[in-house]
């Protein structure tokens, strides 16, 4: 299905005889609906940001920089040549599994944030949903089927050499939407077609019994923005480093900031490790870190032992910022921490073994020596949700202080499931103005602890609810295993290599 130069042009025809999508009224029954994701389901006028996400997250900063540098040339090209150029730069030499990982773990967040509410409502009302697009199928199929329950996705297929993409499209070429619709439906016309006000979308929706258009003005209206409460599927987990939609202008700003951001992150790390608390807070604030502390440190434990701080988990730096907020050293326990992260940590860290009894004994010993901080979710979560709390900590202490932790970033996420985790603190500290919120709640009443007759699970669930209410987050039963299975396809546990006895 080779797409002709004429069909691929971004020519805006005279006002088509198709009504606006605002005139559409949902129907019941087995109504078939066809549309495109580009400029129809998504409000974004260009698909460049999504290619940039694949290039950066799947191929690395150098590939993303090359795609950015091609922007002046892309502006001079027609639609078909531009799409082929972006596909080649983005995918040439990329492993298939890397592209699929980005499609599964990174892109859905940005697609949901740019979903057109009215277009989704129309799609959601249909009994049979088919999406036809010139965008590579690997970039959109997972999202369309998993989040929007689309029945059929027809997108451009890419050539592969073994496990790698060549950057070339298949011999069939870019998908020509009206031809693909004819091939799928034959003589039976789809009931409803939705498209943008471009010539090749006009050809596609003209094949339908009813047709509607979405203009750029429609996509720009605030009423078209999809609120989080209307997401077709909750967005709990996602991965990737970029925290913004990388349009050409935003990508240029990021690359210009990058050299300075790396130096700034190293300096912030240095002052956090080497300087006393009052100086590190002063200099950290001067460099743009916004540490917001609410509440006060609890009084010392009555039995002379340490206090157990139970935190919601946003980044690996949670215990560090809590220690800074309290202006006293703490010991953090963790299940997994890279050797580099241990070296960079300005506070003491102790690894747990996932053996409940051994870990409980370790935590009791550490509490006898001083204050201890634990993140019972076992992994980080970026969105406003709390994962299920492990009940291990409830058996080892009666002096429990919940701490609600939240972060805000504008450029880079300081967490990852599939990348190099030792870089997490660096990426967080590379943000121009990162925000860390620490809210120290009241100590858990003794009658609500295990010493007061409560079960371990009751205590853990109570603290999760208290932290959720303080943060405005939703409590879930999801676990670390759920997160890693969804994002990277494993349980997130690094197994040690067995050694043979000599």
mmCIF file of N, CA, C and O in Angstrom, residues 391-476:
data_model
loop_
_atom_site.group_PDB
_atom_site.id
_atom_site.type_symbol
_atom_site.label_atom_id
_atom_site.label_comp_id
_atom_site.label_asym_id
_atom_site.label_seq_id
_atom_site.Cartn_x
_atom_site.Cartn_y
_atom_site.Cartn_z
ATOM 1 N N UNK A 391 3.985 -5.734 56.140
ATOM 2 C CA UNK A 391 3.713 -5.661 57.587
ATOM 3 C C UNK A 391 4.939 -5.975 58.431
ATOM 4 O O UNK A 391 4.846 -6.022 59.656
ATOM 5 N N UNK A 392 6.102 -6.168 57.808
ATOM 6 C CA UNK A 392 7.301 -6.545 58.551
ATOM 7 C C UNK A 392 7.629 -5.550 59.656
ATOM 8 O O UNK A 392 7.942 -5.932 60.788
ATOM 9 N N UNK A 393 7.535 -4.255 59.343
ATOM 10 C CA UNK A 393 7.963 -3.230 60.303
ATOM 11 C C UNK A 393 7.083 -3.191 61.544
ATOM 12 O O UNK A 393 7.506 -2.711 62.608
ATOM 13 N N UNK A 394 5.836 -3.666 61.455
ATOM 14 C CA UNK A 394 4.913 -3.553 62.584
ATOM 15 C C UNK A 394 5.304 -4.460 63.744
ATOM 16 O O UNK A 394 4.900 -4.221 64.884
ATOM 17 N N UNK A 395 6.079 -5.520 63.471
ATOM 18 C CA UNK A 395 6.443 -6.470 64.514
ATOM 19 C C UNK A 395 7.659 -6.043 65.310
ATOM 20 O O UNK A 395 7.957 -6.643 66.357
ATOM 21 N N UNK A 396 8.390 -5.048 64.822
ATOM 22 C CA UNK A 396 9.692 -4.741 65.428
ATOM 23 C C UNK A 396 9.692 -3.470 66.253
ATOM 24 O O UNK A 396 10.686 -3.178 66.921
ATOM 25 N N UNK A 397 8.600 -2.683 66.219
ATOM 26 C CA UNK A 397 8.605 -1.413 66.960
ATOM 27 C C UNK A 397 7.198 -1.030 67.386
ATOM 28 O O UNK A 397 6.217 -1.327 66.691
ATOM 29 N N UNK A 398 7.119 -0.384 68.514
ATOM 30 C CA UNK A 398 5.866 0.189 68.984
ATOM 31 C C UNK A 398 5.866 1.704 68.824
ATOM 32 O O UNK A 398 4.813 2.333 68.833
ATOM 33 N N UNK A 399 7.055 2.292 68.685
ATOM 34 C CA UNK A 399 7.193 3.737 68.469
ATOM 35 C C UNK A 399 7.279 3.977 66.957
ATOM 36 O O UNK A 399 8.349 3.963 66.360
ATOM 37 N N UNK A 400 6.132 4.190 66.331
ATOM 38 C CA UNK A 400 6.056 4.304 64.873
ATOM 39 C C UNK A 400 5.561 5.700 64.495
ATOM 40 O O UNK A 400 4.520 6.150 64.976
ATOM 41 N N UNK A 401 6.306 6.355 63.618
ATOM 42 C CA UNK A 401 5.939 7.696 63.148
ATOM 43 C C UNK A 401 5.763 7.654 61.628
ATOM 44 O O UNK A 401 6.736 7.458 60.894
ATOM 45 N N UNK A 402 4.544 7.820 61.112
ATOM 46 C CA UNK A 402 4.344 7.854 59.652
ATOM 47 C C UNK A 402 4.875 9.169 59.072
ATOM 48 O O UNK A 402 4.746 10.238 59.684
ATOM 49 N N UNK A 403 5.459 9.084 57.881
ATOM 50 C CA UNK A 403 5.979 10.268 57.197
ATOM 51 C C UNK A 403 5.455 10.260 55.767
ATOM 52 O O UNK A 403 5.753 9.339 54.993
ATOM 53 N N UNK A 404 4.693 11.291 55.418
ATOM 54 C CA UNK A 404 4.144 11.411 54.066
ATOM 55 C C UNK A 404 5.158 12.140 53.189
ATOM 56 O O UNK A 404 5.497 13.295 53.450
ATOM 57 N N UNK A 405 5.642 11.454 52.170
ATOM 58 C CA UNK A 405 6.668 12.003 51.282
ATOM 59 C C UNK A 405 6.085 12.156 49.890
ATOM 60 O O UNK A 405 5.417 11.265 49.377
ATOM 61 N N UNK A 406 6.351 13.308 49.274
ATOM 62 C CA UNK A 406 5.942 13.521 47.891
ATOM 63 C C UNK A 406 7.001 14.359 47.193
ATOM 64 O O UNK A 406 7.764 15.089 47.848
ATOM 65 N N UNK A 407 7.073 14.242 45.871
ATOM 66 C CA UNK A 407 8.056 14.983 45.086
ATOM 67 C C UNK A 407 7.395 15.620 43.875
ATOM 68 O O UNK A 407 6.329 15.178 43.428
ATOM 69 N N UNK A 408 8.053 16.643 43.349
ATOM 70 C CA UNK A 408 7.628 17.269 42.096
ATOM 71 C C UNK A 408 8.870 17.512 41.253
ATOM 72 O O UNK A 408 9.870 18.031 41.750
ATOM 73 N N UNK A 409 8.811 17.116 39.996
ATOM 74 C CA UNK A 409 9.911 17.350 39.066
ATOM 75 C C UNK A 409 9.349 17.910 37.767
ATOM 76 O O UNK A 409 8.183 17.675 37.432
ATOM 77 N N UNK A 410 10.182 18.646 37.044
ATOM 78 C CA UNK A 410 9.724 19.235 35.804
ATOM 79 C C UNK A 410 10.422 18.725 34.570
ATOM 80 O O UNK A 410 9.942 18.933 33.450
ATOM 81 N N UNK A 411 11.563 18.047 34.751
ATOM 82 C CA UNK A 411 12.335 17.629 33.587
ATOM 83 C C UNK A 411 12.669 16.148 33.592
ATOM 84 O O UNK A 411 12.446 15.451 32.599
ATOM 85 N N UNK A 412 13.193 15.629 34.711
ATOM 86 C CA UNK A 412 13.619 14.233 34.766
ATOM 87 C C UNK A 412 12.996 13.532 35.976
ATOM 88 O O UNK A 412 12.896 14.118 37.062
ATOM 89 N N UNK A 413 12.621 12.268 35.768
ATOM 90 C CA UNK A 413 12.193 11.433 36.889
ATOM 91 C C UNK A 413 13.417 10.831 37.565
ATOM 92 O O UNK A 413 14.353 10.381 36.894
ATOM 93 N N UNK A 414 13.381 10.786 38.880
ATOM 94 C CA UNK A 414 14.493 10.221 39.651
ATOM 95 C C UNK A 414 14.284 8.772 40.012
ATOM 96 O O UNK A 414 14.824 8.302 41.027
ATOM 97 N N UNK A 415 13.500 8.062 39.215
ATOM 98 C CA UNK A 415 13.295 6.628 39.439
ATOM 99 C C UNK A 415 13.270 5.923 38.098
ATOM 100 O O UNK A 415 12.974 6.535 37.063
ATOM 101 N N UNK A 416 13.553 4.631 38.104
ATOM 102 C CA UNK A 416 13.437 3.820 36.895
ATOM 103 C C UNK A 416 13.260 2.368 37.292
ATOM 104 O O UNK A 416 13.746 1.940 38.352
ATOM 105 N N UNK A 417 12.556 1.630 36.457
ATOM 106 C CA UNK A 417 12.389 0.193 36.682
ATOM 107 C C UNK A 417 13.301 -0.615 35.785
ATOM 108 O O UNK A 417 13.722 -1.711 36.146
ATOM 109 N N UNK A 418 13.597 -0.082 34.608
ATOM 110 C CA UNK A 418 14.360 -0.860 33.647
ATOM 111 C C UNK A 418 15.719 -0.299 33.308
ATOM 112 O O UNK A 418 16.464 -0.901 32.537
ATOM 113 N N UNK A 419 16.085 0.860 33.838
ATOM 114 C CA UNK A 419 17.363 1.478 33.508
ATOM 115 C C UNK A 419 18.408 1.279 34.582
ATOM 116 O O UNK A 419 18.323 0.369 35.401
ATOM 117 N N UNK A 420 19.397 2.158 34.580
ATOM 118 C CA UNK A 420 20.474 2.101 35.573
ATOM 119 C C UNK A 420 20.024 2.828 36.837
ATOM 120 O O UNK A 420 20.017 4.062 36.892
ATOM 121 N N UNK A 421 19.670 2.067 37.855
ATOM 122 C CA UNK A 421 19.078 2.645 39.049
ATOM 123 C C UNK A 421 20.071 3.499 39.839
ATOM 124 O O UNK A 421 19.654 4.400 40.571
ATOM 125 N N UNK A 422 21.373 3.245 39.677
ATOM 126 C CA UNK A 422 22.332 4.046 40.437
ATOM 127 C C UNK A 422 22.345 5.504 39.963
ATOM 128 O O UNK A 422 22.847 6.390 40.683
ATOM 129 N N UNK A 423 21.766 5.761 38.790
ATOM 130 C CA UNK A 423 21.678 7.128 38.299
ATOM 131 C C UNK A 423 20.423 7.858 38.794
ATOM 132 O O UNK A 423 20.257 9.045 38.518
ATOM 133 N N UNK A 424 19.554 7.161 39.519
ATOM 134 C CA UNK A 424 18.304 7.775 39.979
ATOM 135 C C UNK A 424 18.530 9.072 40.747
ATOM 136 O O UNK A 424 17.895 10.092 40.439
ATOM 137 N N UNK A 425 19.410 9.103 41.768
ATOM 138 C CA UNK A 425 19.619 10.364 42.495
ATOM 139 C C UNK A 425 20.164 11.474 41.597
ATOM 140 O O UNK A 425 19.795 12.642 41.748
ATOM 141 N N UNK A 426 21.042 11.111 40.646
ATOM 142 C CA UNK A 426 21.614 12.105 39.744
ATOM 143 C C UNK A 426 20.520 12.742 38.893
ATOM 144 O O UNK A 426 20.453 13.973 38.760
ATOM 145 N N UNK A 427 19.649 11.917 38.317
ATOM 146 C CA UNK A 427 18.581 12.454 37.479
ATOM 147 C C UNK A 427 17.640 13.343 38.286
ATOM 148 O O UNK A 427 17.202 14.394 37.803
ATOM 149 N N UNK A 428 17.322 12.949 39.509
ATOM 150 C CA UNK A 428 16.450 13.794 40.320
ATOM 151 C C UNK A 428 17.107 15.142 40.598
ATOM 152 O O UNK A 428 16.466 16.198 40.486
ATOM 153 N N UNK A 429 18.386 15.105 40.956
ATOM 154 C CA UNK A 429 19.090 16.335 41.302
ATOM 155 C C UNK A 429 19.436 17.178 40.087
ATOM 156 O O UNK A 429 19.861 18.331 40.228
ATOM 157 N N UNK A 430 19.268 16.637 38.874
ATOM 158 C CA UNK A 430 19.480 17.409 37.652
ATOM 159 C C UNK A 430 18.309 18.320 37.333
ATOM 160 O O UNK A 430 18.428 19.210 36.471
ATOM 161 N N UNK A 431 17.186 18.154 37.992
ATOM 162 C CA UNK A 431 16.039 19.020 37.737
ATOM 163 C C UNK A 431 16.342 20.449 38.173
ATOM 164 O O UNK A 431 16.969 20.660 39.223
ATOM 165 N N UNK A 432 15.901 21.445 37.405
ATOM 166 C CA UNK A 432 16.176 22.833 37.792
ATOM 167 C C UNK A 432 15.623 23.197 39.165
ATOM 168 O O UNK A 432 16.326 23.813 39.968
ATOM 169 N N UNK A 433 14.376 22.823 39.434
ATOM 170 C CA UNK A 433 13.776 23.150 40.734
ATOM 171 C C UNK A 433 13.003 21.941 41.276
ATOM 172 O O UNK A 433 11.764 21.922 41.270
ATOM 173 N N UNK A 434 13.712 20.935 41.758
ATOM 174 C CA UNK A 434 13.011 19.773 42.330
ATOM 175 C C UNK A 434 12.374 20.127 43.670
ATOM 176 O O UNK A 434 12.915 20.927 44.442
ATOM 177 N N UNK A 435 11.227 19.541 43.921
ATOM 178 C CA UNK A 435 10.494 19.796 45.169
ATOM 179 C C UNK A 435 10.418 18.502 45.964
ATOM 180 O O UNK A 435 10.076 17.452 45.413
ATOM 181 N N UNK A 436 10.737 18.586 47.251
ATOM 182 C CA UNK A 436 10.591 17.439 48.152
ATOM 183 C C UNK A 436 9.703 17.861 49.314
ATOM 184 O O UNK A 436 10.031 18.791 50.052
ATOM 185 N N UNK A 437 8.570 17.188 49.449
ATOM 186 C CA UNK A 437 7.660 17.473 50.545
ATOM 187 C C UNK A 437 7.752 16.399 51.620
ATOM 188 O O UNK A 437 7.587 15.212 51.332
ATOM 189 N N UNK A 438 8.012 16.804 52.847
ATOM 190 C CA UNK A 438 8.112 15.891 53.994
ATOM 191 C C UNK A 438 7.076 16.313 55.029
ATOM 192 O O UNK A 438 7.154 17.415 55.592
ATOM 193 N N UNK A 439 6.096 15.461 55.272
ATOM 194 C CA UNK A 439 5.080 15.760 56.285
ATOM 195 C C UNK A 439 5.152 14.686 57.375
ATOM 196 O O UNK A 439 4.815 13.523 57.147
ATOM 197 N N UNK A 440 5.605 15.100 58.563
ATOM 198 C CA UNK A 440 5.765 14.179 59.689
ATOM 199 C C UNK A 440 4.457 14.138 60.471
ATOM 200 O O UNK A 440 4.018 15.150 61.027
ATOM 201 N N UNK A 441 3.807 12.988 60.485
ATOM 202 C CA UNK A 441 2.525 12.844 61.166
ATOM 203 C C UNK A 441 2.725 12.508 62.643
ATOM 204 O O UNK A 441 3.850 12.282 63.109
ATOM 205 N N UNK A 442 1.622 12.474 63.348
ATOM 206 C CA UNK A 442 1.666 12.125 64.768
ATOM 207 C C UNK A 442 2.051 10.660 64.949
ATOM 208 O O UNK A 442 1.737 9.813 64.107
ATOM 209 N N UNK A 443 2.718 10.388 66.060
ATOM 210 C CA UNK A 443 3.103 9.013 66.371
ATOM 211 C C UNK A 443 1.852 8.134 66.479
ATOM 212 O O UNK A 443 0.810 8.555 66.983
ATOM 213 N N UNK A 444 1.950 6.925 65.963
ATOM 214 C CA UNK A 444 0.815 6.000 65.997
ATOM 215 C C UNK A 444 0.484 5.666 67.455
ATOM 216 O O UNK A 444 1.366 5.264 68.216
ATOM 217 N N UNK A 445 -0.774 5.861 67.873
ATOM 218 C CA UNK A 445 -1.147 5.535 69.260
ATOM 219 C C UNK A 445 -0.828 4.078 69.593
ATOM 220 O O UNK A 445 -0.990 3.192 68.747
ATOM 221 N N UNK A 446 -0.425 3.849 70.807
ATOM 222 C CA UNK A 446 -0.011 2.507 71.210
ATOM 223 C C UNK A 446 -1.127 1.481 71.027
ATOM 224 O O UNK A 446 -0.874 0.337 70.644
ATOM 225 N N UNK A 447 -2.370 1.904 71.253
ATOM 226 C CA UNK A 447 -3.476 0.954 71.138
ATOM 227 C C UNK A 447 -3.726 0.521 69.696
ATOM 228 O O UNK A 447 -4.445 -0.442 69.432
ATOM 229 N N UNK A 448 -3.126 1.224 68.733
ATOM 230 C CA UNK A 448 -3.278 0.858 67.325
ATOM 231 C C UNK A 448 -2.050 0.131 66.790
ATOM 232 O O UNK A 448 -1.940 -0.077 65.579
ATOM 233 N N UNK A 449 -1.135 -0.244 67.660
ATOM 234 C CA UNK A 449 0.040 -1.011 67.257
ATOM 235 C C UNK A 449 -0.127 -2.473 67.680
ATOM 236 O O UNK A 449 -1.110 -2.842 68.324
ATOM 237 N N UNK A 450 0.846 -3.280 67.328
ATOM 238 C CA UNK A 450 0.799 -4.691 67.720
ATOM 239 C C UNK A 450 0.833 -4.839 69.237
ATOM 240 O O UNK A 450 0.247 -5.776 69.794
ATOM 241 N N UNK A 451 1.527 -3.888 69.918
ATOM 242 C CA UNK A 451 1.575 -3.929 71.384
ATOM 243 C C UNK A 451 0.203 -3.683 71.989
ATOM 244 O O UNK A 451 -0.069 -4.091 73.120
ATOM 245 N N UNK A 452 -0.685 -3.041 71.242
ATOM 246 C CA UNK A 452 -2.033 -2.772 71.714
ATOM 247 C C UNK A 452 -3.037 -3.830 71.301
ATOM 248 O O UNK A 452 -4.243 -3.631 71.478
ATOM 249 N N UNK A 453 -2.539 -4.929 70.725
ATOM 250 C CA UNK A 453 -3.415 -6.033 70.365
ATOM 251 C C UNK A 453 -3.823 -6.092 68.903
ATOM 252 O O UNK A 453 -4.565 -6.998 68.501
ATOM 253 N N UNK A 454 -3.330 -5.160 68.103
ATOM 254 C CA UNK A 454 -3.662 -5.179 66.684
ATOM 255 C C UNK A 454 -2.779 -6.180 65.950
ATOM 256 O O UNK A 454 -1.640 -6.438 66.344
ATOM 257 N N UNK A 455 -3.308 -6.728 64.850
ATOM 258 C CA UNK A 455 -2.483 -7.624 64.040
ATOM 259 C C UNK A 455 -1.531 -6.798 63.176
ATOM 260 O O UNK A 455 -1.736 -5.601 62.963
ATOM 261 N N UNK A 456 -0.505 -7.460 62.680
ATOM 262 C CA UNK A 456 0.493 -6.764 61.864
ATOM 263 C C UNK A 456 -0.153 -6.146 60.632
ATOM 264 O O UNK A 456 0.167 -5.008 60.250
ATOM 265 N N UNK A 457 -1.064 -6.872 59.996
ATOM 266 C CA UNK A 457 -1.699 -6.352 58.788
ATOM 267 C C UNK A 457 -2.618 -5.178 59.105
ATOM 268 O O UNK A 457 -2.712 -4.229 58.308
ATOM 269 N N UNK A 458 -3.279 -5.207 60.231
ATOM 270 C CA UNK A 458 -4.134 -4.080 60.620
ATOM 271 C C UNK A 458 -3.314 -2.815 60.819
ATOM 272 O O UNK A 458 -3.721 -1.725 60.403
ATOM 273 N N UNK A 459 -2.162 -2.950 61.441
ATOM 274 C CA UNK A 459 -1.298 -1.791 61.674
ATOM 275 C C UNK A 459 -0.780 -1.239 60.343
ATOM 276 O O UNK A 459 -0.803 -0.033 60.104
ATOM 277 N N UNK A 460 -0.317 -2.138 59.476
ATOM 278 C CA UNK A 460 0.211 -1.703 58.180
ATOM 279 C C UNK A 460 -0.873 -0.998 57.367
ATOM 280 O O UNK A 460 -0.622 0.053 56.760
ATOM 281 N N UNK A 461 -2.073 -1.556 57.343
ATOM 282 C CA UNK A 461 -3.164 -0.948 56.579
ATOM 283 C C UNK A 461 -3.588 0.397 57.172
ATOM 284 O O UNK A 461 -3.929 1.337 56.434
ATOM 285 N N UNK A 462 -3.569 0.496 58.502
ATOM 286 C CA UNK A 462 -3.920 1.756 59.160
ATOM 287 C C UNK A 462 -2.940 2.860 58.763
ATOM 288 O O UNK A 462 -3.343 3.978 58.402
ATOM 289 N N UNK A 463 -1.646 2.553 58.796
ATOM 290 C CA UNK A 463 -0.638 3.559 58.450
ATOM 291 C C UNK A 463 -0.727 3.924 56.978
ATOM 292 O O UNK A 463 -0.578 5.096 56.601
ATOM 293 N N UNK A 464 -1.004 2.945 56.119
ATOM 294 C CA UNK A 464 -1.171 3.245 54.695
ATOM 295 C C UNK A 464 -2.331 4.219 54.484
ATOM 296 O O UNK A 464 -2.219 5.188 53.723
ATOM 297 N N UNK A 465 -3.445 3.981 55.182
ATOM 298 C CA UNK A 465 -4.599 4.874 55.052
ATOM 299 C C UNK A 465 -4.293 6.275 55.556
ATOM 300 O O UNK A 465 -4.706 7.272 54.956
ATOM 301 N N UNK A 466 -3.573 6.368 56.668
ATOM 302 C CA UNK A 466 -3.224 7.674 57.220
ATOM 303 C C UNK A 466 -2.335 8.455 56.256
ATOM 304 O O UNK A 466 -2.538 9.653 56.038
ATOM 305 N N UNK A 467 -1.356 7.792 55.670
ATOM 306 C CA UNK A 467 -0.478 8.457 54.714
ATOM 307 C C UNK A 467 -1.246 8.822 53.442
ATOM 308 O O UNK A 467 -1.034 9.900 52.875
ATOM 309 N N UNK A 468 -2.123 7.926 53.004
ATOM 310 C CA UNK A 468 -2.921 8.224 51.820
ATOM 311 C C UNK A 468 -3.810 9.437 52.033
ATOM 312 O O UNK A 468 -3.926 10.296 51.150
ATOM 313 N N UNK A 469 -4.424 9.532 53.200
ATOM 314 C CA UNK A 469 -5.288 10.676 53.498
ATOM 315 C C UNK A 469 -4.480 11.964 53.571
ATOM 316 O O UNK A 469 -4.928 13.017 53.112
ATOM 317 N N UNK A 470 -3.284 11.902 54.131
ATOM 318 C CA UNK A 470 -2.435 13.087 54.248
ATOM 319 C C UNK A 470 -1.981 13.587 52.879
ATOM 320 O O UNK A 470 -1.927 14.795 52.629
ATOM 321 N N UNK A 471 -1.659 12.659 51.979
ATOM 322 C CA UNK A 471 -1.154 13.024 50.659
ATOM 323 C C UNK A 471 -2.262 13.238 49.624
ATOM 324 O O UNK A 471 -2.025 13.836 48.573
ATOM 325 N N UNK A 472 -3.461 12.731 49.916
ATOM 326 C CA UNK A 472 -4.513 12.757 48.916
ATOM 327 C C UNK A 472 -4.312 11.677 47.875
ATOM 328 O O UNK A 472 -4.774 11.798 46.730
ATOM 329 N N UNK A 473 -3.625 10.589 48.256
ATOM 330 C CA UNK A 473 -3.347 9.477 47.353
ATOM 331 C C UNK A 473 -4.354 8.363 47.584
ATOM 332 O O UNK A 473 -4.927 8.230 48.663
ATOM 333 N N UNK A 474 -4.517 7.532 46.561
ATOM 334 C CA UNK A 474 -5.395 6.365 46.667
ATOM 335 C C UNK A 474 -4.583 5.154 47.120
ATOM 336 O O UNK A 474 -3.501 4.883 46.591
ATOM 337 N N UNK A 475 -5.089 4.422 48.094
ATOM 338 C CA UNK A 475 -4.425 3.212 48.587
ATOM 339 C C UNK A 475 -4.790 2.029 47.683
ATOM 340 O O UNK A 475 -5.952 1.878 47.292
ATOM 341 N N UNK A 476 -3.806 1.209 47.358
ATOM 342 C CA UNK A 476 -4.027 0.047 46.504
ATOM 343 C C UNK A 476 -3.453 -1.200 47.163
ATOM 344 O O UNK A 476 -2.736 -1.118 48.168
#
